[in-house]
mmCIF file of C-alpha atoms in Angstrom:
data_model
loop_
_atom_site.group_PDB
_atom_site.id
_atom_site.type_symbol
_atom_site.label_atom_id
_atom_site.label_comp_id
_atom_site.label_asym_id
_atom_site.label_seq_id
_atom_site.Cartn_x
_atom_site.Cartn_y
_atom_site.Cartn_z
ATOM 1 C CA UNK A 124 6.182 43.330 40.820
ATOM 2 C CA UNK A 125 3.146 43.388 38.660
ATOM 3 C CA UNK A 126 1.915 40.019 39.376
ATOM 4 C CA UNK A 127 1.931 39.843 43.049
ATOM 5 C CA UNK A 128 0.180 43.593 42.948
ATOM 6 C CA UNK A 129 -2.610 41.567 40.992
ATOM 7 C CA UNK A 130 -2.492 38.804 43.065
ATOM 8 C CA UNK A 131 -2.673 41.211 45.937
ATOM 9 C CA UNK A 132 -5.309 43.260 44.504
ATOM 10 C CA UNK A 133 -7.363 40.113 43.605
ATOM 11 C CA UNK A 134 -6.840 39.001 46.507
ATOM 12 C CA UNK A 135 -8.721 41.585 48.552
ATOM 13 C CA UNK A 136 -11.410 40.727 46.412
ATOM 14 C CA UNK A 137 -11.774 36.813 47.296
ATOM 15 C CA UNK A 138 -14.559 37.474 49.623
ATOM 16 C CA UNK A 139 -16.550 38.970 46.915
ATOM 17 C CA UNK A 140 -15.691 35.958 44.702
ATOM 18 C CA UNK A 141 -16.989 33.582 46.889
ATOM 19 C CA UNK A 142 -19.950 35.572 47.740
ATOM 20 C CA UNK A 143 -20.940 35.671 44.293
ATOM 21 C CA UNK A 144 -20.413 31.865 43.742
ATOM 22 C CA UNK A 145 -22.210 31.071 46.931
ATOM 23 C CA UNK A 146 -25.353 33.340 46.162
ATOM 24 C CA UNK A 147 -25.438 31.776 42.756
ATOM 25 C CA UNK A 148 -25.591 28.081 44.218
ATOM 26 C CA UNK A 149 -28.370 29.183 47.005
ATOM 27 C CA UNK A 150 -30.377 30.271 44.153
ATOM 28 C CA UNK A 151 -29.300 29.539 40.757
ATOM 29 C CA UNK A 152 -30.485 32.242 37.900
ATOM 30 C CA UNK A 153 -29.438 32.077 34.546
ATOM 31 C CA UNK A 154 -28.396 36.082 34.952
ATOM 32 C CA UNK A 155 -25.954 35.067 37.402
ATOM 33 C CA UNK A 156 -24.268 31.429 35.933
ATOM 34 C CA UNK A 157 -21.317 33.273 33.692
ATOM 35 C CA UNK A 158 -20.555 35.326 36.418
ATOM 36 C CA UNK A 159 -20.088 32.615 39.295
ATOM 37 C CA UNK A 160 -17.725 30.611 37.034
ATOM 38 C CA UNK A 161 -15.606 33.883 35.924
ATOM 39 C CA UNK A 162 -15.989 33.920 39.889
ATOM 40 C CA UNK A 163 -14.415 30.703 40.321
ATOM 41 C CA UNK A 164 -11.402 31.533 37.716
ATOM 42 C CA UNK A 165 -10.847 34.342 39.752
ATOM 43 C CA UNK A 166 -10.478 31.915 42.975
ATOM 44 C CA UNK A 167 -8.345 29.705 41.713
ATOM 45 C CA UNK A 168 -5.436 31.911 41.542
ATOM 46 C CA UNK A 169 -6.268 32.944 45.094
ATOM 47 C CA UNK A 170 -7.047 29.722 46.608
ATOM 48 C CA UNK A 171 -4.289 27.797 45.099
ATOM 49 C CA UNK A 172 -1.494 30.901 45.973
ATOM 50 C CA UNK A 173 -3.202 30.185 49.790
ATOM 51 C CA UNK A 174 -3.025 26.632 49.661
ATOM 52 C CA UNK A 175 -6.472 26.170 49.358
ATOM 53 C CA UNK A 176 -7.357 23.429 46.789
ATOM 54 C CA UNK A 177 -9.987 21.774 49.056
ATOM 55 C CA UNK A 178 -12.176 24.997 49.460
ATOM 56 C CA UNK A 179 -11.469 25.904 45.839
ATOM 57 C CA UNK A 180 -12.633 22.004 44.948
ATOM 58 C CA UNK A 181 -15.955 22.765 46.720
ATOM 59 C CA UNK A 182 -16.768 25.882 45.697
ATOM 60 C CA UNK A 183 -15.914 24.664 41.658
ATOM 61 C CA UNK A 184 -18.083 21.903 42.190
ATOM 62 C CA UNK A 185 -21.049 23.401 43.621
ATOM 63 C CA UNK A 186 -20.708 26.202 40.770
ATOM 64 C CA UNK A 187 -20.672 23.654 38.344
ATOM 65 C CA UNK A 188 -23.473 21.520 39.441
ATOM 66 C CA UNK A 189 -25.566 24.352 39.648
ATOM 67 C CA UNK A 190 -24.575 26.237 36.618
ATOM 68 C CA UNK A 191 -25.127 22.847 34.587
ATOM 69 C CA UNK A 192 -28.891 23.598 33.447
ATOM 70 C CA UNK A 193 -28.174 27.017 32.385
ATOM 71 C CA UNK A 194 -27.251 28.606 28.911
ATOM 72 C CA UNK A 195 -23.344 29.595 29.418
ATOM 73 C CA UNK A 196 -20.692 30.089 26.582
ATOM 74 C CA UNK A 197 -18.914 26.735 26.078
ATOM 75 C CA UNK A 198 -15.292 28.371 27.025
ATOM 76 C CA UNK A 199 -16.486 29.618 30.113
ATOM 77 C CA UNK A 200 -18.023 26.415 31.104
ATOM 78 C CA UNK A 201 -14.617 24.868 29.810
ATOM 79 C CA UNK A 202 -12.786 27.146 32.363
ATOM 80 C CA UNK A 203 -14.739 26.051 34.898
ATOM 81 C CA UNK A 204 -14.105 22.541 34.296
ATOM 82 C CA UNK A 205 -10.379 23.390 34.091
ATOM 83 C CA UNK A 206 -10.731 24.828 37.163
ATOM 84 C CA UNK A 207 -12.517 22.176 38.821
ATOM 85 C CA UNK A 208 -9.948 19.943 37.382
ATOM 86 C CA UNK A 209 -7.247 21.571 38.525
ATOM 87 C CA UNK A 210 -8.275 21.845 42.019
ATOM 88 C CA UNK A 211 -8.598 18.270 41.921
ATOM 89 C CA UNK A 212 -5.473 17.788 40.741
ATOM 90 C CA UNK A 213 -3.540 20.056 43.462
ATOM 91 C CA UNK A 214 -5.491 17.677 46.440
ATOM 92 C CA UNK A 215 -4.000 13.966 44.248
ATOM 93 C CA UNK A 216 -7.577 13.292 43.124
ATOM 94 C CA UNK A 217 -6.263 12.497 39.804
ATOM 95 C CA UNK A 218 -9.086 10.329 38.462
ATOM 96 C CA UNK A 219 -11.706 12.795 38.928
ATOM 97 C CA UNK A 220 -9.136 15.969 37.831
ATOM 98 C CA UNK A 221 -8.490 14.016 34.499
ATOM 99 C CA UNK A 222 -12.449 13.590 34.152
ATOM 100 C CA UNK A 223 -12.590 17.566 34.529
ATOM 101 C CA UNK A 224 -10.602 17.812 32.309
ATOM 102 C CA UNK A 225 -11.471 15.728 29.492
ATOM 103 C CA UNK A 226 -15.159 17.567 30.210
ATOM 104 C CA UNK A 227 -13.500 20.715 29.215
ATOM 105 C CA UNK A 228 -11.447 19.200 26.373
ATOM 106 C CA UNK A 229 -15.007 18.158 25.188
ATOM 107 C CA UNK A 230 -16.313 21.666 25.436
ATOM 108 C CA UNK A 231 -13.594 24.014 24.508
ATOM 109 C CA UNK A 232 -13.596 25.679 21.329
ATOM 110 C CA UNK A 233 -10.662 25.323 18.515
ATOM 111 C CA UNK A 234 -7.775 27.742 19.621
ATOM 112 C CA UNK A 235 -6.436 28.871 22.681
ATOM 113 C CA UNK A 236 -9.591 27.288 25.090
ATOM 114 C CA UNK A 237 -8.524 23.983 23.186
ATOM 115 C CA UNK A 238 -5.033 24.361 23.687
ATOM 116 C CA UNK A 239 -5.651 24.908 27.441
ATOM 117 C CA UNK A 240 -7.839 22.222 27.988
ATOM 118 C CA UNK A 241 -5.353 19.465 26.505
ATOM 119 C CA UNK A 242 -2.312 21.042 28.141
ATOM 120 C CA UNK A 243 -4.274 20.870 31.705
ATOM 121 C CA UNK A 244 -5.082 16.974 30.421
ATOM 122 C CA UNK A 245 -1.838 16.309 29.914
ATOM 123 C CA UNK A 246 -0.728 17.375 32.799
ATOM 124 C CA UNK A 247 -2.731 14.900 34.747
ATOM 125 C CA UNK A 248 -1.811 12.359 32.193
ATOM 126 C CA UNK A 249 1.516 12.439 32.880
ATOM 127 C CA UNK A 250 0.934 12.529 36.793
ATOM 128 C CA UNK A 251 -1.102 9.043 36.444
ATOM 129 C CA UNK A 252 1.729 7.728 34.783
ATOM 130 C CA UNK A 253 0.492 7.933 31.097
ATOM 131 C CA UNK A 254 3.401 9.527 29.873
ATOM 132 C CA UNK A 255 2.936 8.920 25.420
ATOM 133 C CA UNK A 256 -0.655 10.080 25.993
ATOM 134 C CA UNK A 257 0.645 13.206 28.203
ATOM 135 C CA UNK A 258 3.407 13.968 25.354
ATOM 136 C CA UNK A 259 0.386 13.960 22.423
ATOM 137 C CA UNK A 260 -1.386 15.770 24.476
ATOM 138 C CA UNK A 261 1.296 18.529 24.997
ATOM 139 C CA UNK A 262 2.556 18.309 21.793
ATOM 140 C CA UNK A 263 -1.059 19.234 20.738
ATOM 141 C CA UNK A 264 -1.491 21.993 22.674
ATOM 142 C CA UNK A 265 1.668 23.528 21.963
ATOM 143 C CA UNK A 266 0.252 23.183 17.766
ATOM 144 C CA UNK A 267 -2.263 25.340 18.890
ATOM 145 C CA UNK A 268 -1.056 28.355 20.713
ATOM 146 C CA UNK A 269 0.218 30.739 17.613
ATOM 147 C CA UNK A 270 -0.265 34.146 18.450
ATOM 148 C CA UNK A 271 -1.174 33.578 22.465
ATOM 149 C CA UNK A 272 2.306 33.869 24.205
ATOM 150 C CA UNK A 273 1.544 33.118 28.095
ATOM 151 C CA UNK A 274 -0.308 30.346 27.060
ATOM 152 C CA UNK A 275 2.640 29.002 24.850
ATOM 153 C CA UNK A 276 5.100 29.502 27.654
ATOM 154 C CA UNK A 277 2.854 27.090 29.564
ATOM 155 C CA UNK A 278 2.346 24.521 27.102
ATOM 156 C CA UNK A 279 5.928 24.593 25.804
ATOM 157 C CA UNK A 280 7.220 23.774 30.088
ATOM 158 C CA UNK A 281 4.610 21.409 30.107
ATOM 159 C CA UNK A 282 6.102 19.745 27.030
ATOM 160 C CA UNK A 283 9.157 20.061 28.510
ATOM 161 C CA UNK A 284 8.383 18.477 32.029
ATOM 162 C CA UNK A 285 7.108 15.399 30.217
ATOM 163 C CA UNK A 286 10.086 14.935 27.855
ATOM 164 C CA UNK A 287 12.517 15.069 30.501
ATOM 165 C CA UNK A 288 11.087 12.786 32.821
ATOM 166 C CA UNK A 289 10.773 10.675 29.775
ATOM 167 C CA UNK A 290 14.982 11.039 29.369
ATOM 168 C CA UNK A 291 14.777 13.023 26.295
ATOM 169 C CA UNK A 292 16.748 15.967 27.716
ATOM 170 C CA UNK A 293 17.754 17.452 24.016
ATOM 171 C CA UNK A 294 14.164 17.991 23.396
ATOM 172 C CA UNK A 295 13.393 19.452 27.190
ATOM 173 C CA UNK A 296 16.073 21.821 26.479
ATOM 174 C CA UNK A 297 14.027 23.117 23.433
ATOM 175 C CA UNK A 298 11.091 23.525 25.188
#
């Protein structure tokens, strides 16, 4: 299978990945802050598929922090927030994973980084309960996808999650 090849293949490279992050944080350049957050993308995947969320949580954090008074393209620093966000998320920290998050709704760009961003929000929306707010929030997201398949997949099960724990099972079934 294709996916578990790249998950293999990225794999292999998660020492790398974290090397890159850490270096950054030890001595933050402005050369180097787009590449330790496309570092940290590349982690979650990894971490997460290991059951990692606490050393992906510290690594996103410290690659935040010390990307913050650097020059990076809004998306990128989006993704990182996502990421951060969703590390959070995976450990129950749900207060600070929806605070990710809406930092990265606040930064992503109109399109397919915005459609993420409210898609991850909603997800922690509906965990904490705040299941109207989660649906807008999906339903959003899913407005926004045209044209980016994957992503619409993801949007339309999180839609779908939300309305059936919500009871509305003819909808669900759509999504």
């Amino acid at each position: 299978d294709s996916d578990e090849a790249a998950l293999h293949a990225l794999g292999l490279e998660s020492e790398n990945l974290v090397a890159v992050v850490e270096r950054f944080c030890a001595a933050p350049r402005q050369s180097m802050a787009a590449h330790a957050l496309h570092a940290i993308l590349g982690l979650e995947i990894v971490l997460l598929a290991r059951g990692a969320p606490l050393a992906l949580v510290d690594l996103a954090r410290k690659a935040m922090a010390a990307s913050e008074p650097f020059e990076v393209d809004a998306d990128d620093r989006a993704r990182g927030w996502e990421t951060l966000g969703t590390a959070l998320l995976a450990t129950g920290e749900l207060a600070e994973s929806r605070a990710a998050f809406e930092r990265a709704h606040a930064l992503a760009t109109p399109g397919a980084p915005l459609a993420r961003a409210r898609e991850r929000l909603a997800s922690v929306l509906w965990a904490e309960g705040r299941g109207e707010e989660a649906l807008a929030r999906a339903t959003e997201a899913l407005d926004l996808v045209q044209g980016h398949p994957a992503l619409c997949g993801q949007c339309s099960s999180t839609r779908g999650v939300i309305l059936h724990t919500r009871d509305r099972f003819a909808e669900a079934r759509e999504c």
